[in-house]
């Protein structure tokens, strides 16, 4: 039986979106289990905080600040991680944004920005990482959303981007299965992070959204980043050795609901 606290001892992981929310919680959890974690996001001060936490809990951290929509940065991220830690076992794609809009008022540039981060950057990081993951039989976890599995009005580009991501997860899982690399996703419901405020909700509207979310999530509350991170670590670990191409809702049952 693998010791839950040492599942990732000496394993090398890249975690995007590691300055906040689900990415931050996942990076911290990997570090606490002894992983070498390359953490990335645009805010260097935040990354330094996360890196200090990882080092304090027994892991090793490499903080690389940058924008994952920049192709040169993506190449540098993978190359520097492999150069520093000697290989790559895991990739966690958590960097993402939400934006609100309908088919009538979403602009073409807004649609493109959404896909550039939520889909294209992830595809390219997977593409760049796979040769290294193949060497070690590694695994990938993408952070999708219940919005990829269900349709909600008013978040058109976001929902579409997450559905595309789920298809990317499933197709690449099939392509890599026989080669020993697994690809899965977590599909969170509403989780308390910076996502919705960064996407444009002011404090009052966010508070009202969280309150309303108690009724849309059968368990009766929103999730925490740590709850999502726990499932992400399970999917990355050998305990999930026979799982690939799954998109696991971590959503208090929300994916089961229909308007009534
Ligand atoms: P946060 O806003 O708390 O975190 C988003 C992270 O992405 C931050 O670390 C941010 O860092 C990083 N990021 C954003 N844009 C870029 C960019 N261009 N380049 C590099 N990094 C970037 O949100 P969450 O933790 O909630 O979001 C993580 C994932 O979870 C997203 O994919 C989101 O869609 C998904 N999700 C979240 C849900 C929720 O309710 N919170 C529900 C379902 C899915 P920085 O600003 O420093 O660059």
mmCIF file of N, CA and C in Angstrom, residues 29-150:
data_model
loop_
_atom_site.group_PDB
_atom_site.id
_atom_site.type_symbol
_atom_site.label_atom_id
_atom_site.label_comp_id
_atom_site.label_asym_id
_atom_site.label_seq_id
_atom_site.Cartn_x
_atom_site.Cartn_y
_atom_site.Cartn_z
ATOM 1 N N UNK A 29 -0.197 20.666 -2.271
ATOM 2 C CA UNK A 29 -0.416 19.265 -1.883
ATOM 3 C C UNK A 29 0.676 18.362 -2.464
ATOM 4 N N UNK A 30 1.080 18.617 -3.708
ATOM 5 C CA UNK A 30 2.163 17.830 -4.309
ATOM 6 C C UNK A 30 3.462 18.045 -3.535
ATOM 7 N N UNK A 31 3.740 19.293 -3.201
ATOM 8 C CA UNK A 31 4.955 19.606 -2.444
ATOM 9 C C UNK A 31 4.967 18.916 -1.094
ATOM 10 N N UNK A 32 3.812 18.898 -0.445
ATOM 11 C CA UNK A 32 3.713 18.284 0.889
ATOM 12 C C UNK A 32 3.925 16.774 0.818
ATOM 13 N N UNK A 33 3.773 16.198 -0.371
ATOM 14 C CA UNK A 33 4.037 14.754 -0.535
ATOM 15 C C UNK A 33 5.405 14.507 -1.172
ATOM 16 N N UNK A 34 6.266 15.524 -1.130
ATOM 17 C CA UNK A 34 7.654 15.330 -1.520
ATOM 18 C C UNK A 34 7.977 15.531 -2.984
ATOM 19 N N UNK A 35 7.046 16.138 -3.738
ATOM 20 C CA UNK A 35 7.311 16.335 -5.181
ATOM 21 C C UNK A 35 8.232 17.525 -5.418
ATOM 22 N N UNK A 36 8.861 17.501 -6.598
ATOM 23 C CA UNK A 36 9.596 18.660 -7.106
ATOM 24 C C UNK A 36 8.618 19.370 -8.034
ATOM 25 N N UNK A 37 8.231 20.595 -7.682
ATOM 26 C CA UNK A 37 7.127 21.231 -8.392
ATOM 27 C C UNK A 37 7.576 22.515 -9.089
ATOM 28 N N UNK A 38 7.417 22.551 -10.396
ATOM 29 C CA UNK A 38 7.617 23.800 -11.142
ATOM 30 C C UNK A 38 6.272 24.514 -11.153
ATOM 31 N N UNK A 39 6.232 25.679 -10.537
ATOM 32 C CA UNK A 39 4.968 26.413 -10.408
ATOM 33 C C UNK A 39 5.009 27.634 -11.311
ATOM 34 N N UNK A 40 3.885 27.901 -11.939
ATOM 35 C CA UNK A 40 3.872 29.032 -12.859
ATOM 36 C C UNK A 40 2.533 29.767 -12.839
ATOM 37 N N UNK A 41 2.624 31.071 -13.093
ATOM 38 C CA UNK A 41 1.494 32.006 -13.217
ATOM 39 C C UNK A 41 2.165 33.345 -13.536
ATOM 40 N N UNK A 42 1.366 34.385 -13.714
ATOM 41 C CA UNK A 42 1.992 35.661 -14.088
ATOM 42 C C UNK A 42 2.540 36.443 -12.897
ATOM 43 N N UNK A 43 1.978 36.269 -11.688
ATOM 44 C CA UNK A 43 2.371 37.107 -10.539
ATOM 45 C C UNK A 43 3.538 36.495 -9.767
ATOM 46 N N UNK A 44 4.762 37.071 -9.925
ATOM 47 C CA UNK A 44 5.933 36.462 -9.293
ATOM 48 C C UNK A 44 5.886 36.489 -7.773
ATOM 49 N N UNK A 45 5.301 37.552 -7.184
ATOM 50 C CA UNK A 45 5.261 37.638 -5.717
ATOM 51 C C UNK A 45 4.438 36.493 -5.136
ATOM 52 N N UNK A 46 3.314 36.214 -5.760
ATOM 53 C CA UNK A 46 2.467 35.105 -5.313
ATOM 54 C C UNK A 46 3.207 33.771 -5.445
ATOM 55 N N UNK A 47 3.912 33.615 -6.563
ATOM 56 C CA UNK A 47 4.622 32.346 -6.777
ATOM 57 C C UNK A 47 5.689 32.135 -5.709
ATOM 58 N N UNK A 48 6.346 33.229 -5.311
ATOM 59 C CA UNK A 48 7.378 33.097 -4.272
ATOM 60 C C UNK A 48 6.762 32.602 -2.969
ATOM 61 N N UNK A 49 5.567 33.105 -2.638
ATOM 62 C CA UNK A 49 4.855 32.634 -1.426
ATOM 63 C C UNK A 49 4.563 31.140 -1.510
ATOM 64 N N UNK A 50 4.051 30.725 -2.667
ATOM 65 C CA UNK A 50 3.695 29.313 -2.848
ATOM 66 C C UNK A 50 4.963 28.455 -2.785
ATOM 67 N N UNK A 51 6.039 28.931 -3.420
ATOM 68 C CA UNK A 51 7.310 28.186 -3.414
ATOM 69 C C UNK A 51 7.828 28.029 -1.988
ATOM 70 N N UNK A 52 7.723 29.095 -1.192
ATOM 71 C CA UNK A 52 8.213 29.020 0.195
ATOM 72 C C UNK A 52 7.406 27.973 0.967
ATOM 73 N N UNK A 53 6.112 27.912 0.724
ATOM 74 C CA UNK A 53 5.266 26.913 1.395
ATOM 75 C C UNK A 53 5.651 25.498 1.001
ATOM 76 N N UNK A 54 5.938 25.298 -0.263
ATOM 77 C CA UNK A 54 6.326 23.961 -0.747
ATOM 78 C C UNK A 54 7.647 23.539 -0.109
ATOM 79 N N UNK A 55 8.607 24.445 -0.097
ATOM 80 C CA UNK A 55 9.922 24.117 0.484
ATOM 81 C C UNK A 55 9.774 23.823 1.980
ATOM 82 N N UNK A 56 8.916 24.589 2.656
ATOM 83 C CA UNK A 56 8.724 24.404 4.105
ATOM 84 C C UNK A 56 8.056 23.069 4.416
ATOM 85 N N UNK A 57 7.297 22.542 3.454
ATOM 86 C CA UNK A 57 6.587 21.284 3.730
ATOM 87 C C UNK A 57 7.363 20.063 3.235
ATOM 88 N N UNK A 58 8.585 20.265 2.740
ATOM 89 C CA UNK A 58 9.426 19.122 2.386
ATOM 90 C C UNK A 58 9.587 18.881 0.901
ATOM 91 N N UNK A 59 8.888 19.658 0.065
ATOM 92 C CA UNK A 59 9.050 19.520 -1.381
ATOM 93 C C UNK A 59 10.126 20.460 -1.890
ATOM 94 N N UNK A 60 10.313 20.440 -3.205
ATOM 95 C CA UNK A 60 11.203 21.433 -3.815
ATOM 96 C C UNK A 60 10.415 22.194 -4.862
ATOM 97 N N UNK A 61 10.697 23.499 -4.984
ATOM 98 C CA UNK A 61 9.902 24.333 -5.894
ATOM 99 C C UNK A 61 10.807 25.100 -6.846
ATOM 100 N N UNK A 62 10.301 25.264 -8.057
ATOM 101 C CA UNK A 62 10.933 26.130 -9.051
ATOM 102 C C UNK A 62 9.841 27.084 -9.524
ATOM 103 N N UNK A 63 9.989 28.363 -9.193
ATOM 104 C CA UNK A 63 8.965 29.345 -9.566
ATOM 105 C C UNK A 63 9.353 30.008 -10.881
ATOM 106 N N UNK A 64 8.509 29.865 -11.887
ATOM 107 C CA UNK A 64 8.784 30.473 -13.193
ATOM 108 C C UNK A 64 7.586 31.340 -13.564
ATOM 109 N N UNK A 65 7.761 32.647 -13.450
ATOM 110 C CA UNK A 65 6.643 33.556 -13.727
ATOM 111 C C UNK A 65 6.535 33.815 -15.225
ATOM 112 N N UNK A 66 5.312 33.780 -15.736
ATOM 113 C CA UNK A 66 5.113 34.084 -17.150
ATOM 114 C C UNK A 66 3.673 33.865 -17.546
ATOM 115 N N UNK A 67 3.401 34.199 -18.802
ATOM 116 C CA UNK A 67 2.046 34.099 -19.345
ATOM 117 C C UNK A 67 1.975 32.846 -20.216
ATOM 118 N N UNK A 68 1.127 31.899 -19.868
ATOM 119 C CA UNK A 68 1.091 30.637 -20.634
ATOM 120 C C UNK A 68 0.440 30.790 -22.016
ATOM 121 N N UNK A 69 -0.059 31.971 -22.332
ATOM 122 C CA UNK A 69 -0.509 32.164 -23.716
ATOM 123 C C UNK A 69 0.656 32.543 -24.631
ATOM 124 N N UNK A 70 1.841 32.700 -24.054
ATOM 125 C CA UNK A 70 3.039 33.032 -24.840
ATOM 126 C C UNK A 70 3.764 31.722 -25.214
ATOM 127 N N UNK A 71 3.807 31.378 -26.510
ATOM 128 C CA UNK A 71 4.417 30.100 -26.914
ATOM 129 C C UNK A 71 5.870 29.961 -26.458
ATOM 130 N N UNK A 72 6.633 31.048 -26.486
ATOM 131 C CA UNK A 72 8.040 30.966 -26.062
ATOM 132 C C UNK A 72 8.129 30.635 -24.581
ATOM 133 N N UNK A 73 7.222 31.240 -23.809
ATOM 134 C CA UNK A 73 7.239 30.946 -22.373
ATOM 135 C C UNK A 73 6.902 29.483 -22.117
ATOM 136 N N UNK A 74 5.944 28.956 -22.865
ATOM 137 C CA UNK A 74 5.571 27.542 -22.652
ATOM 138 C C UNK A 74 6.778 26.629 -22.896
ATOM 139 N N UNK A 75 7.514 26.894 -23.957
ATOM 140 C CA UNK A 75 8.698 26.060 -24.248
ATOM 141 C C UNK A 75 9.725 26.188 -23.132
ATOM 142 N N UNK A 76 9.923 27.422 -22.671
ATOM 143 C CA UNK A 76 10.914 27.661 -21.602
ATOM 144 C C UNK A 76 10.500 26.947 -20.320
ATOM 145 N N UNK A 77 9.207 26.979 -20.021
ATOM 146 C CA UNK A 77 8.694 26.339 -18.804
ATOM 147 C C UNK A 77 9.039 24.848 -18.787
ATOM 148 N N UNK A 78 8.771 24.173 -19.886
ATOM 149 C CA UNK A 78 9.036 22.726 -19.933
ATOM 150 C C UNK A 78 10.546 22.477 -19.928
ATOM 151 N N UNK A 79 11.274 23.241 -20.744
ATOM 152 C CA UNK A 79 12.730 23.016 -20.841
ATOM 153 C C UNK A 79 13.422 23.272 -19.504
ATOM 154 N N UNK A 80 13.068 24.377 -18.838
ATOM 155 C CA UNK A 80 13.752 24.699 -17.572
ATOM 156 C C UNK A 80 13.392 23.711 -16.472
ATOM 157 N N UNK A 81 12.157 23.227 -16.489
ATOM 158 C CA UNK A 81 11.756 22.233 -15.477
ATOM 159 C C UNK A 81 12.577 20.954 -15.645
ATOM 160 N N UNK A 82 12.673 20.489 -16.884
ATOM 161 C CA UNK A 82 13.409 19.246 -17.144
ATOM 162 C C UNK A 82 14.901 19.450 -16.841
ATOM 163 N N UNK A 83 15.421 20.621 -17.196
ATOM 164 C CA UNK A 83 16.844 20.883 -16.924
ATOM 165 C C UNK A 83 17.102 20.917 -15.416
ATOM 166 N N UNK A 84 16.192 21.515 -14.647
ATOM 167 C CA UNK A 84 16.422 21.641 -13.206
ATOM 168 C C UNK A 84 16.225 20.320 -12.469
ATOM 169 N N UNK A 85 15.154 19.592 -12.830
ATOM 170 C CA UNK A 85 14.781 18.420 -12.026
ATOM 171 C C UNK A 85 15.077 17.089 -12.731
ATOM 172 N N UNK A 86 15.562 17.124 -13.954
ATOM 173 C CA UNK A 86 16.025 15.897 -14.612
ATOM 174 C C UNK A 86 14.966 15.093 -15.346
ATOM 175 N N UNK A 87 13.758 15.603 -15.460
ATOM 176 C CA UNK A 87 12.696 14.877 -16.179
ATOM 177 C C UNK A 87 11.353 15.452 -15.805
ATOM 178 N N UNK A 88 10.293 14.745 -16.213
ATOM 179 C CA UNK A 88 8.942 15.237 -15.915
ATOM 180 C C UNK A 88 8.007 14.037 -15.753
ATOM 181 N N UNK A 89 7.283 14.008 -14.620
ATOM 182 C CA UNK A 89 6.308 12.938 -14.374
ATOM 183 C C UNK A 89 4.868 13.400 -14.524
ATOM 184 N N UNK A 90 4.589 14.662 -14.211
ATOM 185 C CA UNK A 90 3.201 15.116 -14.164
ATOM 186 C C UNK A 90 3.043 16.535 -14.694
ATOM 187 N N UNK A 91 1.917 16.756 -15.359
ATOM 188 C CA UNK A 91 1.533 18.101 -15.798
ATOM 189 C C UNK A 91 0.118 18.368 -15.292
ATOM 190 N N UNK A 92 -0.058 19.470 -14.582
ATOM 191 C CA UNK A 92 -1.393 19.879 -14.124
ATOM 192 C C UNK A 92 -1.695 21.233 -14.751
ATOM 193 N N UNK A 93 -2.726 21.255 -15.602
ATOM 194 C CA UNK A 93 -3.105 22.501 -16.273
ATOM 195 C C UNK A 93 -4.270 23.132 -15.529
ATOM 196 N N UNK A 94 -3.954 24.104 -14.671
ATOM 197 C CA UNK A 94 -5.034 24.757 -13.899
ATOM 198 C C UNK A 94 -5.234 26.214 -14.294
ATOM 199 N N UNK A 95 -4.280 26.834 -14.983
ATOM 200 C CA UNK A 95 -4.477 28.248 -15.381
ATOM 201 C C UNK A 95 -5.715 28.344 -16.268
ATOM 202 N N UNK A 96 -6.587 29.274 -15.936
ATOM 203 C CA UNK A 96 -7.807 29.445 -16.733
ATOM 204 C C UNK A 96 -8.512 30.725 -16.333
ATOM 205 N N UNK A 97 -9.397 31.154 -17.195
ATOM 206 C CA UNK A 97 -10.216 32.344 -16.904
ATOM 207 C C UNK A 97 -11.671 32.034 -17.239
ATOM 208 N N UNK A 98 -12.557 32.840 -16.618
ATOM 209 C CA UNK A 98 -13.967 32.790 -16.975
ATOM 210 C C UNK A 98 -14.345 34.171 -17.511
ATOM 211 N N UNK A 99 -15.316 34.223 -18.390
ATOM 212 C CA UNK A 99 -15.875 35.510 -18.829
ATOM 213 C C UNK A 99 -17.356 35.280 -19.059
ATOM 214 N N UNK A 100 -18.122 36.329 -18.843
ATOM 215 C CA UNK A 100 -19.569 36.217 -18.956
ATOM 216 C C UNK A 100 -20.006 36.815 -20.280
ATOM 217 N N UNK A 101 -20.917 36.140 -20.978
ATOM 218 C CA UNK A 101 -21.390 36.663 -22.253
ATOM 219 C C UNK A 101 -22.225 35.623 -22.973
ATOM 220 N N UNK A 102 -23.054 36.095 -23.876
ATOM 221 C CA UNK A 102 -23.971 35.235 -24.630
ATOM 222 C C UNK A 102 -23.550 35.182 -26.094
ATOM 223 N N UNK A 103 -24.298 34.425 -26.896
ATOM 224 C CA UNK A 103 -24.011 34.371 -28.331
ATOM 225 C C UNK A 103 -24.237 35.759 -28.964
ATOM 226 N N UNK A 104 -25.047 36.600 -28.301
ATOM 227 C CA UNK A 104 -25.330 37.921 -28.869
ATOM 228 C C UNK A 104 -24.291 38.976 -28.498
ATOM 229 N N UNK A 105 -23.637 38.812 -27.348
ATOM 230 C CA UNK A 105 -22.724 39.895 -26.956
ATOM 231 C C UNK A 105 -21.283 39.457 -26.676
ATOM 232 N N UNK A 106 -20.950 38.210 -26.957
ATOM 233 C CA UNK A 106 -19.543 37.798 -26.852
ATOM 234 C C UNK A 106 -18.827 38.264 -28.117
ATOM 235 N N UNK A 107 -17.712 38.982 -27.950
ATOM 236 C CA UNK A 107 -16.984 39.456 -29.127
ATOM 237 C C UNK A 107 -16.077 38.337 -29.662
ATOM 238 N N UNK A 108 -15.698 38.474 -30.909
ATOM 239 C CA UNK A 108 -14.793 37.484 -31.493
ATOM 240 C C UNK A 108 -13.455 37.491 -30.759
ATOM 241 N N UNK A 109 -12.990 38.685 -30.385
ATOM 242 C CA UNK A 109 -11.698 38.732 -29.685
ATOM 243 C C UNK A 109 -11.832 38.108 -28.294
ATOM 244 N N UNK A 110 -12.995 38.284 -27.643
ATOM 245 C CA UNK A 110 -13.213 37.663 -26.333
ATOM 246 C C UNK A 110 -13.239 36.144 -26.441
ATOM 247 N N UNK A 111 -13.891 35.661 -27.476
ATOM 248 C CA UNK A 111 -13.930 34.214 -27.735
ATOM 249 C C UNK A 111 -12.512 33.672 -27.953
ATOM 250 N N UNK A 112 -11.738 34.408 -28.751
ATOM 251 C CA UNK A 112 -10.370 33.944 -29.044
ATOM 252 C C UNK A 112 -9.492 33.954 -27.791
ATOM 253 N N UNK A 113 -9.634 35.016 -26.965
ATOM 254 C CA UNK A 113 -8.840 35.075 -25.725
ATOM 255 C C UNK A 113 -9.153 33.879 -24.842
ATOM 256 N N UNK A 114 -10.433 33.546 -24.747
ATOM 257 C CA UNK A 114 -10.855 32.404 -23.915
ATOM 258 C C UNK A 114 -10.192 31.113 -24.403
ATOM 259 N N UNK A 115 -10.270 30.876 -25.691
ATOM 260 C CA UNK A 115 -9.709 29.630 -26.231
ATOM 261 C C UNK A 115 -8.180 29.627 -26.191
ATOM 262 N N UNK A 116 -7.589 30.798 -26.299
ATOM 263 C CA UNK A 116 -6.121 30.886 -26.271
ATOM 264 C C UNK A 116 -5.572 30.370 -24.935
ATOM 265 N N UNK A 117 -6.234 30.724 -23.842
ATOM 266 C CA UNK A 117 -5.765 30.283 -22.522
ATOM 267 C C UNK A 117 -6.361 28.926 -22.139
ATOM 268 N N UNK A 118 -7.676 28.787 -22.233
ATOM 269 C CA UNK A 118 -8.343 27.602 -21.676
ATOM 270 C C UNK A 118 -8.177 26.351 -22.531
ATOM 271 N N UNK A 119 -7.790 26.520 -23.794
ATOM 272 C CA UNK A 119 -7.648 25.339 -24.662
ATOM 273 C C UNK A 119 -6.258 25.289 -25.328
ATOM 274 N N UNK A 120 -5.925 26.348 -26.075
ATOM 275 C CA UNK A 120 -4.703 26.298 -26.889
ATOM 276 C C UNK A 120 -3.443 26.154 -26.032
ATOM 277 N N UNK A 121 -3.359 26.922 -24.948
ATOM 278 C CA UNK A 121 -2.165 26.851 -24.088
ATOM 279 C C UNK A 121 -2.030 25.456 -23.494
ATOM 280 N N UNK A 122 -3.172 24.845 -23.154
ATOM 281 C CA UNK A 122 -3.136 23.499 -22.562
ATOM 282 C C UNK A 122 -2.702 22.466 -23.602
ATOM 283 N N UNK A 123 -3.285 22.565 -24.792
ATOM 284 C CA UNK A 123 -2.862 21.651 -25.869
ATOM 285 C C UNK A 123 -1.352 21.744 -26.073
ATOM 286 N N UNK A 124 -0.836 22.972 -26.137
ATOM 287 C CA UNK A 124 0.586 23.130 -26.461
ATOM 288 C C UNK A 124 1.474 22.645 -25.312
ATOM 289 N N UNK A 125 1.053 22.901 -24.071
ATOM 290 C CA UNK A 125 1.850 22.399 -22.940
ATOM 291 C C UNK A 125 1.836 20.874 -22.908
ATOM 292 N N UNK A 126 0.697 20.282 -23.264
ATOM 293 C CA UNK A 126 0.655 18.818 -23.350
ATOM 294 C C UNK A 126 1.602 18.329 -24.442
ATOM 295 N N UNK A 127 1.516 18.954 -25.602
ATOM 296 C CA UNK A 127 2.356 18.583 -26.741
ATOM 297 C C UNK A 127 3.846 18.647 -26.372
ATOM 298 N N UNK A 128 4.228 19.714 -25.676
ATOM 299 C CA UNK A 128 5.627 19.900 -25.297
ATOM 300 C C UNK A 128 6.057 18.934 -24.193
ATOM 301 N N UNK A 129 5.110 18.554 -23.349
ATOM 302 C CA UNK A 129 5.446 17.698 -22.194
ATOM 303 C C UNK A 129 5.466 16.217 -22.534
ATOM 304 N N UNK A 130 4.647 15.812 -23.488
ATOM 305 C CA UNK A 130 4.467 14.377 -23.746
ATOM 306 C C UNK A 130 5.790 13.634 -23.993
ATOM 307 N N UNK A 131 6.720 14.160 -24.780
ATOM 308 C CA UNK A 131 7.968 13.393 -24.972
ATOM 309 C C UNK A 131 8.662 13.075 -23.642
ATOM 310 N N UNK A 132 8.597 13.988 -22.697
ATOM 311 C CA UNK A 132 9.221 13.754 -21.388
ATOM 312 C C UNK A 132 8.385 12.795 -20.547
ATOM 313 N N UNK A 133 7.059 12.939 -20.608
ATOM 314 C CA UNK A 133 6.177 12.045 -19.838
ATOM 315 C C UNK A 133 6.299 10.610 -20.332
ATOM 316 N N UNK A 134 6.504 10.433 -21.626
ATOM 317 C CA UNK A 134 6.653 9.084 -22.191
ATOM 318 C C UNK A 134 7.872 8.376 -21.607
ATOM 319 N N UNK A 135 8.911 9.130 -21.316
ATOM 320 C CA UNK A 135 10.132 8.517 -20.774
ATOM 321 C C UNK A 135 9.897 7.919 -19.397
ATOM 322 N N UNK A 136 8.898 8.466 -18.668
ATOM 323 C CA UNK A 136 8.715 8.042 -17.272
ATOM 324 C C UNK A 136 7.353 7.433 -16.983
ATOM 325 N N UNK A 137 6.505 7.274 -18.013
ATOM 326 C CA UNK A 137 5.153 6.768 -17.754
ATOM 327 C C UNK A 137 4.359 7.722 -16.884
ATOM 328 N N UNK A 138 4.356 8.977 -17.240
ATOM 329 C CA UNK A 138 3.748 10.012 -16.397
ATOM 330 C C UNK A 138 2.255 10.179 -16.622
ATOM 331 N N UNK A 139 1.706 11.222 -16.030
ATOM 332 C CA UNK A 139 0.269 11.469 -16.199
ATOM 333 C C UNK A 139 -0.041 12.959 -16.162
ATOM 334 N N UNK A 140 -1.184 13.278 -16.781
ATOM 335 C CA UNK A 140 -1.626 14.670 -16.920
ATOM 336 C C UNK A 140 -2.986 14.805 -16.257
ATOM 337 N N UNK A 141 -3.194 15.912 -15.572
ATOM 338 C CA UNK A 141 -4.544 16.272 -15.117
ATOM 339 C C UNK A 141 -4.863 17.670 -15.618
ATOM 340 N N UNK A 142 -5.965 17.781 -16.361
ATOM 341 C CA UNK A 142 -6.451 19.088 -16.789
ATOM 342 C C UNK A 142 -7.571 19.534 -15.854
ATOM 343 N N UNK A 143 -7.583 20.826 -15.543
ATOM 344 C CA UNK A 143 -8.663 21.347 -14.699
ATOM 345 C C UNK A 143 -9.722 21.926 -15.626
ATOM 346 N N UNK A 144 -10.793 21.145 -15.790
ATOM 347 C CA UNK A 144 -11.896 21.562 -16.646
ATOM 348 C C UNK A 144 -12.982 22.176 -15.766
ATOM 349 N N UNK A 145 -14.232 21.808 -15.982
ATOM 350 C CA UNK A 145 -15.338 22.387 -15.200
ATOM 351 C C UNK A 145 -16.593 21.573 -15.436
ATOM 352 N N UNK A 146 -17.514 21.625 -14.481
ATOM 353 C CA UNK A 146 -18.845 21.050 -14.733
ATOM 354 C C UNK A 146 -19.468 21.750 -15.943
ATOM 355 N N UNK A 147 -19.014 22.964 -16.224
ATOM 356 C CA UNK A 147 -19.524 23.695 -17.401
ATOM 357 C C UNK A 147 -19.113 23.039 -18.719
ATOM 358 N N UNK A 148 -18.097 22.169 -18.680
ATOM 359 C CA UNK A 148 -17.750 21.424 -19.879
ATOM 360 C C UNK A 148 -18.722 20.277 -20.136
ATOM 361 N N UNK A 149 -19.405 19.845 -19.073
ATOM 362 C CA UNK A 149 -20.286 18.678 -19.162
ATOM 363 C C UNK A 149 -21.749 19.070 -19.298
ATOM 364 N N UNK A 150 -22.102 20.248 -18.825
ATOM 365 C CA UNK A 150 -23.477 20.725 -18.819
ATOM 366 C C UNK A 150 -23.519 22.107 -19.464
#
